[in-house]
mmCIF file of C-alpha atoms in Angstrom:
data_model
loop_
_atom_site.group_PDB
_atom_site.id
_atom_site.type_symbol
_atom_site.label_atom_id
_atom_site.label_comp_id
_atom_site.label_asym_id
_atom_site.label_seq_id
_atom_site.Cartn_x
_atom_site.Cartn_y
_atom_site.Cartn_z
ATOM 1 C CA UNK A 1 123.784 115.478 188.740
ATOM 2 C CA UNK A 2 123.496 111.973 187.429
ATOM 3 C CA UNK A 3 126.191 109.741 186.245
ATOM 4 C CA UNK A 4 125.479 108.798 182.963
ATOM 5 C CA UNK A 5 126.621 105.709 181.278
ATOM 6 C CA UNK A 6 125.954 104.627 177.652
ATOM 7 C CA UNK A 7 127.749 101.510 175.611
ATOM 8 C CA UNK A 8 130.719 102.501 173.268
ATOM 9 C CA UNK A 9 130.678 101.151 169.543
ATOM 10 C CA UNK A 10 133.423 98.912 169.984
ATOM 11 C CA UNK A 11 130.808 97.322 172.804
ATOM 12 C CA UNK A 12 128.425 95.894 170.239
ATOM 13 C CA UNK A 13 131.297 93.445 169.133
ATOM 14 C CA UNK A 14 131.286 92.435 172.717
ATOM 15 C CA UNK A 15 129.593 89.562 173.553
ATOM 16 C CA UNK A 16 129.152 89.569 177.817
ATOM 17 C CA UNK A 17 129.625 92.344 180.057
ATOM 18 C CA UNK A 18 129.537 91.804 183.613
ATOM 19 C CA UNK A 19 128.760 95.340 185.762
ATOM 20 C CA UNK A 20 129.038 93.695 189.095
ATOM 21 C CA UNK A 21 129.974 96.008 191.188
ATOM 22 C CA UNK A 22 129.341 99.323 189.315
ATOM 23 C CA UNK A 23 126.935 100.699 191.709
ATOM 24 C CA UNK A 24 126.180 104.215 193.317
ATOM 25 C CA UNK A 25 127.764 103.651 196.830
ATOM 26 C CA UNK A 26 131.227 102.896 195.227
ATOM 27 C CA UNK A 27 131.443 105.861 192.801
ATOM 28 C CA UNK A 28 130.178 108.536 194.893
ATOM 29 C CA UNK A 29 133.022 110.848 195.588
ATOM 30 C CA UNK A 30 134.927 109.340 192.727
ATOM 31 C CA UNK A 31 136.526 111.192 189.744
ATOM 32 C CA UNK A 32 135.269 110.635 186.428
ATOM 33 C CA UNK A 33 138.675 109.564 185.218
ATOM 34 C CA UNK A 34 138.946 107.180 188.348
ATOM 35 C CA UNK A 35 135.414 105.896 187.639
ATOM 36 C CA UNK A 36 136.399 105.098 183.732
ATOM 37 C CA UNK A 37 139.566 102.995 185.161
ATOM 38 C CA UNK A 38 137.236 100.887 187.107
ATOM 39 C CA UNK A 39 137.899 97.033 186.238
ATOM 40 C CA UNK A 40 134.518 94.966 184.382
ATOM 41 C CA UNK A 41 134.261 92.031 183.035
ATOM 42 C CA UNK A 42 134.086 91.785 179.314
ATOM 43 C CA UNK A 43 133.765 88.385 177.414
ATOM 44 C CA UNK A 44 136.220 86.425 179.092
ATOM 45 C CA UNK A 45 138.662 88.872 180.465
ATOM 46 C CA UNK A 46 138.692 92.209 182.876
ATOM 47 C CA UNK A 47 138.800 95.707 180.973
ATOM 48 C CA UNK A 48 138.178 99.215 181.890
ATOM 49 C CA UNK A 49 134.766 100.431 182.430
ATOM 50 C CA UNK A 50 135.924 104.047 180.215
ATOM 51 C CA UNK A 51 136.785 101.221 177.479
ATOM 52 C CA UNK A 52 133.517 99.652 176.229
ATOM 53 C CA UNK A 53 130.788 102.766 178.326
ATOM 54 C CA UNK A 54 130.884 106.301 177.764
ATOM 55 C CA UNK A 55 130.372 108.290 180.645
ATOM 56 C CA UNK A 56 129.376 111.738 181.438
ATOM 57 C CA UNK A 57 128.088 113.837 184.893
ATOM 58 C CA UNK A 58 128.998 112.788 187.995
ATOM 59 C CA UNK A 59 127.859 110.455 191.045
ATOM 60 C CA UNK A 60 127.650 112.856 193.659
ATOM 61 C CA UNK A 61 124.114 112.241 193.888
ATOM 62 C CA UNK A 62 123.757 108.319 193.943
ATOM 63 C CA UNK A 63 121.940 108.144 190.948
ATOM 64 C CA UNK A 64 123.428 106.004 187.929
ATOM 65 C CA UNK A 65 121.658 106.195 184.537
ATOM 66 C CA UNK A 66 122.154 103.621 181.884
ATOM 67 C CA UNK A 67 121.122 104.370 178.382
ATOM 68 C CA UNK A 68 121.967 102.594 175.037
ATOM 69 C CA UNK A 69 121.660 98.511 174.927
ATOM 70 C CA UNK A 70 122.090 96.604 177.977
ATOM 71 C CA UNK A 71 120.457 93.364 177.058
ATOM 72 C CA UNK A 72 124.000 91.467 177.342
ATOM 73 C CA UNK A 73 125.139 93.174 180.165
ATOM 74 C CA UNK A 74 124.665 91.531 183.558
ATOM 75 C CA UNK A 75 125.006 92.191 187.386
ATOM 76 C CA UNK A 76 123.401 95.849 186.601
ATOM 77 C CA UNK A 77 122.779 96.835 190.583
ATOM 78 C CA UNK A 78 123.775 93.196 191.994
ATOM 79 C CA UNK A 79 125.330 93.997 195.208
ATOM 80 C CA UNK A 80 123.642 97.622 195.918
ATOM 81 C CA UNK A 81 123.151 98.912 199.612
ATOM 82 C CA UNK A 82 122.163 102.301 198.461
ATOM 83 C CA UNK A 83 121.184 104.934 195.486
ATOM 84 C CA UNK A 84 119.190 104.614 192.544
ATOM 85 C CA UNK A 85 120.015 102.571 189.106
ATOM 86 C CA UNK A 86 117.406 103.562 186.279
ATOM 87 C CA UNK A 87 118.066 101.169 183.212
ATOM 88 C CA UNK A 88 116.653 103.209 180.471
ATOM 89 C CA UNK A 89 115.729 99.406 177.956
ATOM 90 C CA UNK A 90 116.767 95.878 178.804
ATOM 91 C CA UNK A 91 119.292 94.509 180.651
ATOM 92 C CA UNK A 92 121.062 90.818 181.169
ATOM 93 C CA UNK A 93 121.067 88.678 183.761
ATOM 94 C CA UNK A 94 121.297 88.811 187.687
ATOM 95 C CA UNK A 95 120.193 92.543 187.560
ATOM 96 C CA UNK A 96 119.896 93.322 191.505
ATOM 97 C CA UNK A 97 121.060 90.192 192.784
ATOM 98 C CA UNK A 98 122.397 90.576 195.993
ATOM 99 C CA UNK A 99 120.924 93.886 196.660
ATOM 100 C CA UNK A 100 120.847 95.422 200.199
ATOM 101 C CA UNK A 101 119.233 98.381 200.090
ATOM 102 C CA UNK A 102 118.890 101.199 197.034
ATOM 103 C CA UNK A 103 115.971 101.096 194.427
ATOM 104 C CA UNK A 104 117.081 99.443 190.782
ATOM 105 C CA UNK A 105 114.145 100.739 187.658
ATOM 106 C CA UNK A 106 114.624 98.877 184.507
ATOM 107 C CA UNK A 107 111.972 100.417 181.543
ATOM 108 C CA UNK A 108 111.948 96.957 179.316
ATOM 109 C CA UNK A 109 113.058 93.814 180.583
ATOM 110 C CA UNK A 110 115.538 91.989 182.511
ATOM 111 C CA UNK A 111 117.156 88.271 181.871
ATOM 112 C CA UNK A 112 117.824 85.499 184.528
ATOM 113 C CA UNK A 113 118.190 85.973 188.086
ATOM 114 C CA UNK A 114 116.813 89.130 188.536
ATOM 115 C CA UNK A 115 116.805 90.140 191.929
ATOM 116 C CA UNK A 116 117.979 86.952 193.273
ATOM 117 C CA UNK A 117 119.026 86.780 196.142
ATOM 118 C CA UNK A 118 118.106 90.337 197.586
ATOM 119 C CA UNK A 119 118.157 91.114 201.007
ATOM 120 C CA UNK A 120 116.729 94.725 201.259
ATOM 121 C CA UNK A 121 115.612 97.722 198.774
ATOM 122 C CA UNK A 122 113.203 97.739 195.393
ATOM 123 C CA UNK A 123 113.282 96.760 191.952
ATOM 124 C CA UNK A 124 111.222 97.826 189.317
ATOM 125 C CA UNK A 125 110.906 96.398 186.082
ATOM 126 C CA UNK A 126 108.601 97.660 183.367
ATOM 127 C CA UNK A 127 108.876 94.380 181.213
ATOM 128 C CA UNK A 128 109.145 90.582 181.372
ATOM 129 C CA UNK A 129 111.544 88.665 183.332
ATOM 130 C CA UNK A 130 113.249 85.954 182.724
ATOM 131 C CA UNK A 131 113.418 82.634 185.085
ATOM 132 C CA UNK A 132 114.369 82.566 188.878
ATOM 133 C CA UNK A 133 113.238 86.072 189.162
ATOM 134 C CA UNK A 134 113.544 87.289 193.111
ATOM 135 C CA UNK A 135 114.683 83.702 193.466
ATOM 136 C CA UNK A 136 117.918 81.641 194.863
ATOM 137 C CA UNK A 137 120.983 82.690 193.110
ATOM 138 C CA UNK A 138 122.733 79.219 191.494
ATOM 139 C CA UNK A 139 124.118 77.301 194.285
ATOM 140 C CA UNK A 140 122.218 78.940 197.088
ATOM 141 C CA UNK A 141 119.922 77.239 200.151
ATOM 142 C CA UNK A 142 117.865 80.463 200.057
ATOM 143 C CA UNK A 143 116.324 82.737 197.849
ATOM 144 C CA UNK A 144 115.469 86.917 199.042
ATOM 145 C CA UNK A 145 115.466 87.671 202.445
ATOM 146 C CA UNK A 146 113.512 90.799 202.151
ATOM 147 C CA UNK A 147 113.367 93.454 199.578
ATOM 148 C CA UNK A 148 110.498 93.986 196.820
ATOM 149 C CA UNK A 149 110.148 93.833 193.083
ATOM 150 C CA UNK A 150 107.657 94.540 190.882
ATOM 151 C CA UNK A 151 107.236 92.854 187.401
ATOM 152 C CA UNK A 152 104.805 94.821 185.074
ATOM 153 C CA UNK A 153 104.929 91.741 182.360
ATOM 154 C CA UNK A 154 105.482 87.770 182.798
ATOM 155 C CA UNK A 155 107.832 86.118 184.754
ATOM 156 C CA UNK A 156 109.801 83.119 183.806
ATOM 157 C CA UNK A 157 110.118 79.522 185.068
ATOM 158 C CA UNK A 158 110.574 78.953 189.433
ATOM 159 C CA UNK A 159 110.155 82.712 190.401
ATOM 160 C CA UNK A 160 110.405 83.296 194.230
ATOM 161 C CA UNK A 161 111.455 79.687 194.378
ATOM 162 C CA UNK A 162 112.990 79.639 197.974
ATOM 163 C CA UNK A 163 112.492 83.179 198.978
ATOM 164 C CA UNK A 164 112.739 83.430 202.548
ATOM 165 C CA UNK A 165 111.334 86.828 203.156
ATOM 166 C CA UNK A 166 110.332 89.602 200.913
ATOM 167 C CA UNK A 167 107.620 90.455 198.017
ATOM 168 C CA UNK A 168 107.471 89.489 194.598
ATOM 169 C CA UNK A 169 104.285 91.071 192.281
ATOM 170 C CA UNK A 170 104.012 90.001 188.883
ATOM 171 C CA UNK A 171 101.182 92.093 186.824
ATOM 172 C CA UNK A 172 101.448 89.399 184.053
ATOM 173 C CA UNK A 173 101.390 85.427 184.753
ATOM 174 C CA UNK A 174 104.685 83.372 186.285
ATOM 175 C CA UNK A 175 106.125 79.961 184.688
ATOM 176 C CA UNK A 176 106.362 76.546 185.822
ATOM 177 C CA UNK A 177 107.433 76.147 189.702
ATOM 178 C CA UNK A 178 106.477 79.351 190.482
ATOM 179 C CA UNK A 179 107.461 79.650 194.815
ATOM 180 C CA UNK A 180 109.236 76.388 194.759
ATOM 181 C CA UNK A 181 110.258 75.056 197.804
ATOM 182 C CA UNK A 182 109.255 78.614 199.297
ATOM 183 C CA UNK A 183 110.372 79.557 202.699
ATOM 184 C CA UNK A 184 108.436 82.633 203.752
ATOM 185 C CA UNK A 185 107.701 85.728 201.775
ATOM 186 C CA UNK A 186 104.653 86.811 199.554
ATOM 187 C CA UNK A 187 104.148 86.134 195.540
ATOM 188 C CA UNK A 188 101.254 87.994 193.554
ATOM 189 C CA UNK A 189 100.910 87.366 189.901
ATOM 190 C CA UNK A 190 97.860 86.388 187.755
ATOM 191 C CA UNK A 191 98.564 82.984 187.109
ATOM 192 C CA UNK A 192 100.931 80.259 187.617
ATOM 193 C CA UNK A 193 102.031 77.804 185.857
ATOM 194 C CA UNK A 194 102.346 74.246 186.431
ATOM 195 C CA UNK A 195 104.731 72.509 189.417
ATOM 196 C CA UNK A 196 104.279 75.496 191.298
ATOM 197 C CA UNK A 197 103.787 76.137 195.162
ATOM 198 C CA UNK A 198 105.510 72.641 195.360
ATOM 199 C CA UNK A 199 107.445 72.214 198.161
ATOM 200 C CA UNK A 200 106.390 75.451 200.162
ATOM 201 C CA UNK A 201 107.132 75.554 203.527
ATOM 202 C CA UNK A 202 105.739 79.084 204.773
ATOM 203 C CA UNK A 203 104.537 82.290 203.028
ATOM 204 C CA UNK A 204 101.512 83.586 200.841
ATOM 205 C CA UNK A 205 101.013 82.389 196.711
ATOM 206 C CA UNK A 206 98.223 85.172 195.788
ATOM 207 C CA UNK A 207 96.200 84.530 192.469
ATOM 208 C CA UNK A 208 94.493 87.419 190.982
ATOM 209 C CA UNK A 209 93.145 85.579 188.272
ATOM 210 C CA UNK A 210 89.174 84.590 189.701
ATOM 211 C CA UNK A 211 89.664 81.459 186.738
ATOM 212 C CA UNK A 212 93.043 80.034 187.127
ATOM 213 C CA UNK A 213 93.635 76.434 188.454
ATOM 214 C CA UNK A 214 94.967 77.121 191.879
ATOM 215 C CA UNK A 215 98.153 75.182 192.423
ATOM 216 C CA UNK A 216 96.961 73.755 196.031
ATOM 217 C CA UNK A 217 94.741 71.620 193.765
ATOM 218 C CA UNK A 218 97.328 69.858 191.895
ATOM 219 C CA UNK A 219 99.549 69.566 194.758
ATOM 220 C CA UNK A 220 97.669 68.343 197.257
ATOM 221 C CA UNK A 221 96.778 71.502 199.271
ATOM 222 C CA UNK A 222 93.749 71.219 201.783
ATOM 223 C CA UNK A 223 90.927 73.511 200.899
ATOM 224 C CA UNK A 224 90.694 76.446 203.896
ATOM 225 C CA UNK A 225 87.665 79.528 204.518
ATOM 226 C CA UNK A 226 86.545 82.142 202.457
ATOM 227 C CA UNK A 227 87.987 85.056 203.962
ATOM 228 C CA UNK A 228 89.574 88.852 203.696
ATOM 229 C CA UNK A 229 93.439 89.063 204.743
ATOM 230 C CA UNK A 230 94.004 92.577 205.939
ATOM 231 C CA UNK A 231 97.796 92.097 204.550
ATOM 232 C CA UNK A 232 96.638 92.061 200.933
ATOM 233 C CA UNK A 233 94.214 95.942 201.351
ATOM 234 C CA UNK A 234 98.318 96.915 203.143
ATOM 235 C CA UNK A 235 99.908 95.888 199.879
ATOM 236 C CA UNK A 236 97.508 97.117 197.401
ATOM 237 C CA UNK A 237 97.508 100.444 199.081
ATOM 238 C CA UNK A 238 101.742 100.352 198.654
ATOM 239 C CA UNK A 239 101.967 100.073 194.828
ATOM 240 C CA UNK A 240 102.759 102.751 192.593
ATOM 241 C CA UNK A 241 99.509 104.710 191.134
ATOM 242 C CA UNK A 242 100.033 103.893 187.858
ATOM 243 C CA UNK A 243 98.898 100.907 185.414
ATOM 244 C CA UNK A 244 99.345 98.025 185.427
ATOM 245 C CA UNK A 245 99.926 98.373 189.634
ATOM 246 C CA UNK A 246 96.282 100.337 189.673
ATOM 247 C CA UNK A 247 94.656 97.185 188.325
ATOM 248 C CA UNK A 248 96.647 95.049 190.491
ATOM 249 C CA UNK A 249 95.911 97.162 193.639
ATOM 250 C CA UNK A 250 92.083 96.946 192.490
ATOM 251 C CA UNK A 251 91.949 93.139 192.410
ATOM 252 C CA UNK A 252 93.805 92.480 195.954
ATOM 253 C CA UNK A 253 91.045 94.958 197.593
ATOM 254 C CA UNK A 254 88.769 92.923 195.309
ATOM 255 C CA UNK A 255 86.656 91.305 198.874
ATOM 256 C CA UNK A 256 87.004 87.656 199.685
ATOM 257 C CA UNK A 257 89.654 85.479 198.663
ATOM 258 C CA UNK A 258 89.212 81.514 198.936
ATOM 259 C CA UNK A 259 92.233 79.880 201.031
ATOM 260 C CA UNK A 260 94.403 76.435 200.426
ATOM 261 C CA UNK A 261 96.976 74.999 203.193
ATOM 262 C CA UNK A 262 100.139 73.320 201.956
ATOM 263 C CA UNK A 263 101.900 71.980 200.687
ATOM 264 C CA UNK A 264 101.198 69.070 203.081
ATOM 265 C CA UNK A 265 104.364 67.177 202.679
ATOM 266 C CA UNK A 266 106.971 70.251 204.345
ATOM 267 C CA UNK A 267 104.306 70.864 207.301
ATOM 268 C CA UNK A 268 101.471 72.568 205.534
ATOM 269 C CA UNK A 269 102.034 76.397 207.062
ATOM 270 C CA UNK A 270 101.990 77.705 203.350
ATOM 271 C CA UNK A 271 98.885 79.599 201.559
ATOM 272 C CA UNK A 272 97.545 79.624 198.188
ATOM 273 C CA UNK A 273 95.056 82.794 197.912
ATOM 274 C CA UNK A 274 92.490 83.035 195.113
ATOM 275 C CA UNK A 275 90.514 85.611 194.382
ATOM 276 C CA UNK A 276 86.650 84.848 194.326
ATOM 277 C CA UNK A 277 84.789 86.436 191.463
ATOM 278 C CA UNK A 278 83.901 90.034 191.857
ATOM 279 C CA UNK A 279 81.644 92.402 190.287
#
């Protein structure tokens, strides 16, 4: 059975919450009562979790259910090596930052930071995303190191800036600085927006959209062949079966996909893909 965890009245007064921390792997085999007398962060000091979250069921089977309002509260799954969060609305910033392993699902959207920083496991979000999405955490040389997260809406400003390894697919279109200074890794979105791709070292930008100004061309990028990257049929053939990742998964099989080296200025061993127009 599920654990079960759903905001208190008192915690609409509350203006932060900060669940860092609160994640399957340390309340399996726990007590309810010992679970409730966990310490969060609350505004600007440390509380019970039982204080400001109701909670009902148990943890026995890694799976933590969050249901009510969670748009101001943060660090939802950062930290994770194992289980299952499902986020039944929005939730606040850094949501699965610092994840190991473990799969995080969020149904509406997610603030800053989201999945910054990961290193293993998935997260799933059926909304928009705010900016540094699967990105470096503030302070950090180095963004993801593996890990993937899906995006059903838009993505905010500098997602998968300095991701080092990993996958980031956005269904919707990404900000400025989109893969920023990127190490290694993959992006997929529909468009980009401008400043992005600057900087990239290694890794794969992937542009669905057949009509969008590549960012190679602003940048400086040297044009490359026409071509089909088996990696791209690999990922399609990964994504969930359901829209908008059927759509997505029907443009990367889409044929050939024009090709753009950079960024020339960090040793040029980066890719921009484009799709070419299909029928």
């Amino acid at each position: 059975m599920a654990l079960v965890i759903e905001p208190r009245g008192n915690a609409g007064g509350t203006l932060s919450i900060d669940l860092t921390g609160i994640v399957p792997g340390l309340l399996a085999g726990n007590a309810a009562s010992a679970i409730a007398a966990l310490p969060i962060g609350a505004d600007t000091g440390i509380v019970a979790l039982g204080s400001l979250f109701a909670l009902r069921g148990d943890a026995a089977d890694g799976v933590l259910i969050c249901h009510g309002d969670f748009s101001r509260v943060h660090g939802i799954a950062a930290g994770m090596e194992r289980g299952t969060v499902e986020v039944v609305g929005d939730v606040g910033r850094q949501a699965g930052a610092g994840m190991t392993g473990g799969r995080l699902v969020v149904t509406g959207s997610a603030g800053d930071w989201r999945a910054a920083g990961m290193a293993g496991g998935e997260v799933v979000v059926g909304g928009d995303v705010g900016d540094h999405a699967a990105a470096a955490l503030p302070g950090a040389d180095r963004g993801p190191t593996g890990g993937r997260v899906l995006v059903a809406g838009d993505a905010g400003a500098f997602a998968a800036s300095r991701m080092r390894r990993g996958i980031l697919v956005v269904a919707g279109s990404c900000g400025p600085g989109a893969a920023f200074e990127l190490r290694a890794g993959t992006l997929v979105t529909n468009r980009v927006g401008a400043g992005s791709a600057v900087g990239m070292q290694r890794g794969s930008v992937v542009i669905l959209d057949t009509t969008a100004a590549p960012p190679g061309a602003t940048v400086g990028f040297v044009a490359g062949r026409a071509w089909e990257p088996p990696f791209l049929r690999l990922l399609a053939g990964s994504l969930p079966g359901a829209i908008p990742w059927t759509g997505v998964a029907a443009r990367l099989r889409c044929g050939r996909w024009r090709q753009w080296h950079g960024d020339p200025l960090h040793g040029g061993r980066g890719e921009v893909l484009q799709a070419e127009p299909w029928g």
